mmCIF file of C-alpha atoms in Angstrom:
data_model
loop_
_atom_site.group_PDB
_atom_site.id
_atom_site.type_symbol
_atom_site.label_atom_id
_atom_site.label_comp_id
_atom_site.label_asym_id
_atom_site.label_seq_id
_atom_site.Cartn_x
_atom_site.Cartn_y
_atom_site.Cartn_z
ATOM 1 C CA ARG W 1 19.608 38.576 166.762
ATOM 2 C CA THR W 2 21.348 36.408 164.273
ATOM 3 C CA ILE W 3 19.391 36.061 161.296
ATOM 4 C CA GLU W 4 22.364 34.568 158.549
ATOM 5 C CA ARG W 5 25.895 33.736 158.073
ATOM 6 C CA LEU W 6 27.087 36.363 155.021
ATOM 7 C CA GLY W 7 30.371 34.921 154.861
ATOM 8 C CA ILE W 8 33.779 33.929 155.877
ATOM 9 C CA GLY W 9 37.320 34.851 155.283
ATOM 10 C CA GLY W 10 40.861 34.149 156.640
ATOM 11 C CA MET W 11 40.815 36.223 160.210
ATOM 12 C CA GLY W 12 36.700 36.219 160.720
ATOM 13 C CA GLU W 13 33.118 35.485 159.637
ATOM 14 C CA VAL W 14 30.108 38.057 158.518
ATOM 15 C CA TYR W 15 27.118 37.416 160.319
ATOM 16 C CA LYS W 16 23.311 39.599 159.438
ATOM 17 C CA LEU W 17 22.032 40.902 162.335
ATOM 18 C CA GLN W 18 19.085 42.593 164.001
ATOM 19 C CA ASP W 19 19.395 44.964 166.284
ATOM 20 C CA LEU W 20 16.895 44.875 168.810
ATOM 21 C CA GLN W 21 17.793 48.151 170.823
ATOM 22 C CA LEU W 22 17.661 50.536 167.552
ATOM 23 C CA ASP W 23 15.152 48.209 165.309
ATOM 24 C CA ARG W 24 17.696 47.831 162.219
ATOM 25 C CA VAL W 25 20.174 45.436 160.661
ATOM 26 C CA VAL W 26 23.723 45.452 161.302
ATOM 27 C CA ALA W 27 26.331 43.500 160.077
ATOM 28 C CA ALA W 28 28.618 42.042 162.621
ATOM 29 C CA LYS W 29 32.596 40.480 161.725
ATOM 30 C CA ILE W 30 33.448 38.384 164.129
ATOM 31 C CA ILE W 31 37.608 37.029 164.652
ATOM 32 C CA ARG W 32 37.560 33.528 164.551
ATOM 33 C CA ARG W 33 38.626 31.532 167.808
ATOM 34 C CA ASP W 34 40.913 29.632 165.027
ATOM 35 C CA ARG W 35 42.950 32.101 164.504
ATOM 36 C CA VAL W 36 42.905 34.576 167.643
ATOM 37 C CA GLY W 37 46.478 33.391 168.629
ATOM 38 C CA ARG W 38 48.186 33.166 164.679
ATOM 39 C CA LEU W 39 46.484 37.139 163.725
ATOM 40 C CA SER W 40 45.885 38.916 166.569
ATOM 41 C CA ALA W 41 47.792 41.321 166.065
ATOM 42 C CA SER W 42 46.455 41.726 162.836
ATOM 43 C CA ALA W 43 43.408 41.867 163.997
ATOM 44 C CA ARG W 44 44.463 44.685 166.386
ATOM 45 C CA ASP W 45 46.037 46.505 163.078
ATOM 46 C CA PHE W 46 42.292 45.791 161.663
ATOM 47 C CA LEU W 47 40.201 47.201 164.398
ATOM 48 C CA ARG W 48 42.172 50.438 164.625
ATOM 49 C CA GLU W 49 41.737 51.115 161.248
ATOM 50 C CA ALA W 50 38.146 50.490 161.832
ATOM 51 C CA LYS W 51 38.398 53.006 164.188
ATOM 52 C CA SER W 52 40.288 55.541 162.187
ATOM 53 C CA LEU W 53 37.066 54.837 159.222
ATOM 54 C CA ALA W 54 34.879 56.005 161.914
ATOM 55 C CA LEU W 55 36.767 59.272 162.146
ATOM 56 C CA PHE W 56 34.812 60.144 158.528
ATOM 57 C CA SER W 57 31.447 59.198 156.425
ATOM 58 C CA ASP W 58 31.786 58.898 153.059
ATOM 59 C CA PRO W 59 29.246 56.514 151.521
ATOM 60 C CA ARG W 60 31.301 55.014 149.238
ATOM 61 C CA ILE W 61 32.572 53.295 152.419
ATOM 62 C CA VAL W 62 30.870 50.854 154.567
ATOM 63 C CA GLN W 63 30.020 52.393 158.346
ATOM 64 C CA ILE W 64 31.790 51.277 161.504
ATOM 65 C CA PHE W 65 29.551 51.597 164.339
ATOM 66 C CA GLU W 66 31.312 50.203 166.963
ATOM 67 C CA CYS W 67 34.474 48.340 167.766
ATOM 68 C CA ARG W 68 34.030 45.709 170.873
ATOM 69 C CA LEU W 69 37.912 44.997 171.690
ATOM 70 C CA ASP W 70 37.121 43.253 174.990
ATOM 71 C CA SER W 71 34.038 40.783 174.082
ATOM 72 C CA ASP W 72 35.200 37.164 173.315
ATOM 73 C CA PRO W 73 35.521 37.093 170.557
ATOM 74 C CA ALA W 74 36.078 40.492 168.943
ATOM 75 C CA VAL W 75 33.746 42.036 167.232
ATOM 76 C CA ILE W 76 33.495 44.601 164.584
ATOM 77 C CA ILE W 77 29.368 46.087 164.302
ATOM 78 C CA MET W 78 28.702 47.846 161.184
ATOM 79 C CA GLU W 79 26.044 49.168 158.309
ATOM 80 C CA TYR W 80 24.983 45.990 156.743
ATOM 81 C CA VAL W 81 25.191 46.256 152.967
ATOM 82 C CA ASP W 82 21.887 45.282 150.982
ATOM 83 C CA GLY W 83 22.975 44.406 147.355
ATOM 84 C CA PHE W 84 25.257 42.370 144.789
ATOM 85 C CA GLU W 85 29.355 42.078 144.659
ATOM 86 C CA LEU W 86 30.670 44.176 142.087
ATOM 87 C CA GLY W 87 32.216 40.504 140.240
ATOM 88 C CA ARG W 88 28.765 39.553 139.454
ATOM 89 C CA LEU W 89 26.891 42.336 138.874
ATOM 90 C CA GLY W 90 29.486 43.821 136.511
ATOM 91 C CA PRO W 91 29.308 41.725 133.815
ATOM 92 C CA SER W 92 25.102 42.397 132.710
ATOM 93 C CA LEU W 93 26.113 46.412 133.068
ATOM 94 C CA GLU W 94 26.470 49.474 130.527
ATOM 95 C CA PHE W 95 30.193 50.325 129.657
ATOM 96 C CA ARG W 96 29.302 53.900 130.504
ATOM 97 C CA GLN W 97 27.837 52.186 134.495
ATOM 98 C CA ARG W 98 31.077 50.021 134.809
ATOM 99 C CA ALA W 99 32.867 53.252 134.323
ATOM 100 C CA LYS W 100 30.966 55.477 136.764
ATOM 101 C CA ILE W 101 31.821 52.641 139.520
ATOM 102 C CA MET W 102 35.058 53.010 138.926
ATOM 103 C CA ARG W 103 35.456 56.606 139.308
ATOM 104 C CA ASP W 104 33.115 56.532 142.437
ATOM 105 C CA VAL W 105 35.383 53.643 143.642
ATOM 106 C CA ALA W 106 38.619 55.800 143.110
ATOM 107 C CA ASP W 107 36.879 58.893 144.475
ATOM 108 C CA ALA W 108 36.427 56.900 147.763
ATOM 109 C CA VAL W 109 39.725 55.025 147.900
ATOM 110 C CA GLN W 110 41.142 58.844 147.435
ATOM 111 C CA ARG W 111 39.766 60.184 150.448
ATOM 112 C CA ALA W 112 40.847 56.988 152.447
ATOM 113 C CA HIS W 113 43.872 57.713 151.243
ATOM 114 C CA ALA W 114 44.196 61.355 152.299
ATOM 115 C CA LEU W 115 43.239 59.941 155.555
ATOM 116 C CA GLY W 116 46.596 57.776 156.100
ATOM 117 C CA ILE W 117 44.280 54.525 154.947
ATOM 118 C CA GLN W 118 45.152 52.162 152.240
ATOM 119 C CA HIS W 119 42.624 49.221 151.841
ATOM 120 C CA ARG W 120 45.467 46.552 150.422
ATOM 121 C CA ASP W 121 42.849 44.097 149.705
ATOM 122 C CA LEU W 122 40.641 46.136 147.006
ATOM 123 C CA LYS W 123 39.026 43.467 144.284
ATOM 124 C CA PRO W 124 35.074 42.997 143.268
ATOM 125 C CA SER W 125 33.784 40.698 145.823
ATOM 126 C CA ASN W 126 34.599 43.576 148.375
ATOM 127 C CA ILE W 127 32.815 46.068 145.919
ATOM 128 C CA MET W 128 28.826 45.767 146.645
ATOM 129 C CA LEU W 129 26.338 47.797 144.271
ATOM 130 C CA ASP W 130 23.110 48.970 145.851
ATOM 131 C CA GLY W 131 19.649 48.973 143.905
ATOM 132 C CA ALA W 132 21.006 52.763 142.293
ATOM 133 C CA LEU W 133 24.858 50.740 141.257
ATOM 134 C CA ALA W 134 26.114 52.685 143.768
ATOM 135 C CA PRO W 135 29.418 51.339 144.787
ATOM 136 C CA LYS W 136 29.960 50.578 148.990
ATOM 137 C CA ILE W 137 33.423 49.458 149.201
ATOM 138 C CA LEU W 138 34.103 46.749 152.112
ATOM 139 C CA ASP W 139 36.029 44.531 154.582
ATOM 140 C CA PHE W 140 39.614 47.192 155.764
ATOM 141 C CA GLY W 141 41.306 43.878 157.232
ATOM 142 C CA LEU W 142 44.223 44.163 155.839
ATOM 143 C CA SER W 143 44.511 47.887 155.808
ATOM 144 C CA ASP W 144 47.330 49.822 156.765
ATOM 145 C CA HIS W 145 49.550 52.052 156.294
ATOM 146 C CA ASP W 146 52.957 51.379 157.502
ATOM 147 C CA PRO W 147 55.537 50.839 153.950
ATOM 148 C CA THR W 148 57.384 47.597 155.968
ATOM 149 C CA ARG W 149 53.966 46.170 156.939
ATOM 150 C CA GLY W 150 51.844 43.615 154.601
ATOM 151 C CA HIS W 151 53.593 41.869 151.891
ATOM 152 C CA LEU W 152 52.705 38.200 150.793
ATOM 153 C CA ARG W 153 49.544 39.132 151.893
ATOM 154 C CA GLY W 154 45.886 39.735 149.874
ATOM 155 C CA SER W 155 43.902 37.866 146.871
ATOM 156 C CA VAL W 156 45.810 36.698 143.927
ATOM 157 C CA HIS W 157 44.879 38.376 140.903
ATOM 158 C CA TYR W 158 44.681 41.487 142.772
ATOM 159 C CA VAL W 159 48.161 42.038 144.559
ATOM 160 C CA ALA W 160 50.665 44.863 143.173
ATOM 161 C CA PRO W 161 54.303 43.463 142.427
ATOM 162 C CA GLU W 162 55.592 45.131 145.968
ATOM 163 C CA GLN W 163 53.567 42.725 147.301
ATOM 164 C CA LEU W 164 55.190 40.109 146.994
ATOM 165 C CA ASP W 165 58.634 41.690 147.461
ATOM 166 C CA PRO W 166 59.705 42.089 150.972
ATOM 167 C CA SER W 167 62.232 44.952 150.016
ATOM 168 C CA GLN W 168 60.014 47.122 148.845
ATOM 169 C CA PRO W 169 57.392 49.411 150.490
ATOM 170 C CA ILE W 170 53.999 49.316 150.261
ATOM 171 C CA ASP W 171 51.861 52.535 150.093
ATOM 172 C CA ARG W 172 48.430 53.800 147.959
ATOM 173 C CA ARG W 173 49.556 52.715 144.839
ATOM 174 C CA THR W 174 49.059 49.449 145.428
ATOM 175 C CA ASP W 175 45.328 50.277 145.782
ATOM 176 C CA VAL W 176 45.906 52.130 142.293
ATOM 177 C CA TYR W 177 47.126 48.925 141.087
ATOM 178 C CA ALA W 178 44.416 47.008 142.506
ATOM 179 C CA MET W 179 41.535 49.179 140.917
ATOM 180 C CA GLY W 180 43.617 48.835 137.636
ATOM 181 C CA VAL W 181 42.694 45.407 137.553
ATOM 182 C CA ILE W 182 39.149 45.230 138.682
ATOM 183 C CA LEU W 183 38.928 47.665 135.748
ATOM 184 C CA TYR W 184 40.779 45.757 133.615
ATOM 185 C CA GLU W 185 38.716 43.004 134.305
ATOM 186 C CA LEU W 186 34.843 45.070 133.995
ATOM 187 C CA LEU W 187 36.148 45.968 130.336
ATOM 188 C CA CYS W 188 37.362 42.428 129.454
ATOM 189 C CA GLY W 189 35.719 39.721 131.204
ATOM 190 C CA ALA W 190 38.671 38.484 132.977
ATOM 191 C CA PRO W 191 41.446 39.856 135.373
ATOM 192 C CA PRO W 192 45.081 39.990 133.065
ATOM 193 C CA TYR W 193 46.476 37.191 134.735
ATOM 194 C CA VAL W 194 45.014 33.481 134.913
ATOM 195 C CA GLY W 195 45.962 30.801 135.559
ATOM 196 C CA ASP W 196 47.007 28.462 138.742
ATOM 197 C CA THR W 197 48.281 30.890 141.950
ATOM 198 C CA SER W 198 51.779 30.112 140.832
ATOM 199 C CA GLU W 199 51.358 31.268 136.778
ATOM 200 C CA VAL W 200 49.762 34.476 138.406
ATOM 201 C CA LEU W 201 52.132 35.426 140.911
ATOM 202 C CA ASP W 202 55.075 34.864 138.090
ATOM 203 C CA ALA W 203 53.369 36.864 135.342
ATOM 204 C CA VAL W 204 52.440 39.371 138.323
#
């Protein structure tokens, strides 16, 4: 049963649902119908990475429950995270709390890297904090491990230089760069490069 829509992105919409059979609240990411034709390959890649995430359990990474590839539209059922985005809550936290959050995020990302999973879209809005300020990393929609794929995608303020140059390989360092930008923003109140899209991309 649908409770509410939580958000919409370039590839999908996320809903808060009540699982009537197991009596629990879950989240569902539904592939947008207007994107299926153009992004079906990307959607399959995302679902493949979601299946990889289901192979291990880390309390700092959103848990995947089910991938329904044959439904119309395709849908991913996952853990519902009740909390606040790091970008909203971060400025009100003590610096020690901010540092601990980033330490936990870095440790979780390292575990994902050990499995060959690179997030490639780390940003404050993809990191949720619960009541105990424990982080939970969301949205592996751009995740991949192929160094030749995924260029010119991501969120402007957090893209690494190699993501803007198709001649350069993308690897785990792309996530390290994004975490550096997030930490900078947590400490300084703004990302290192500001301005309109073209100005930020030129600076990166």
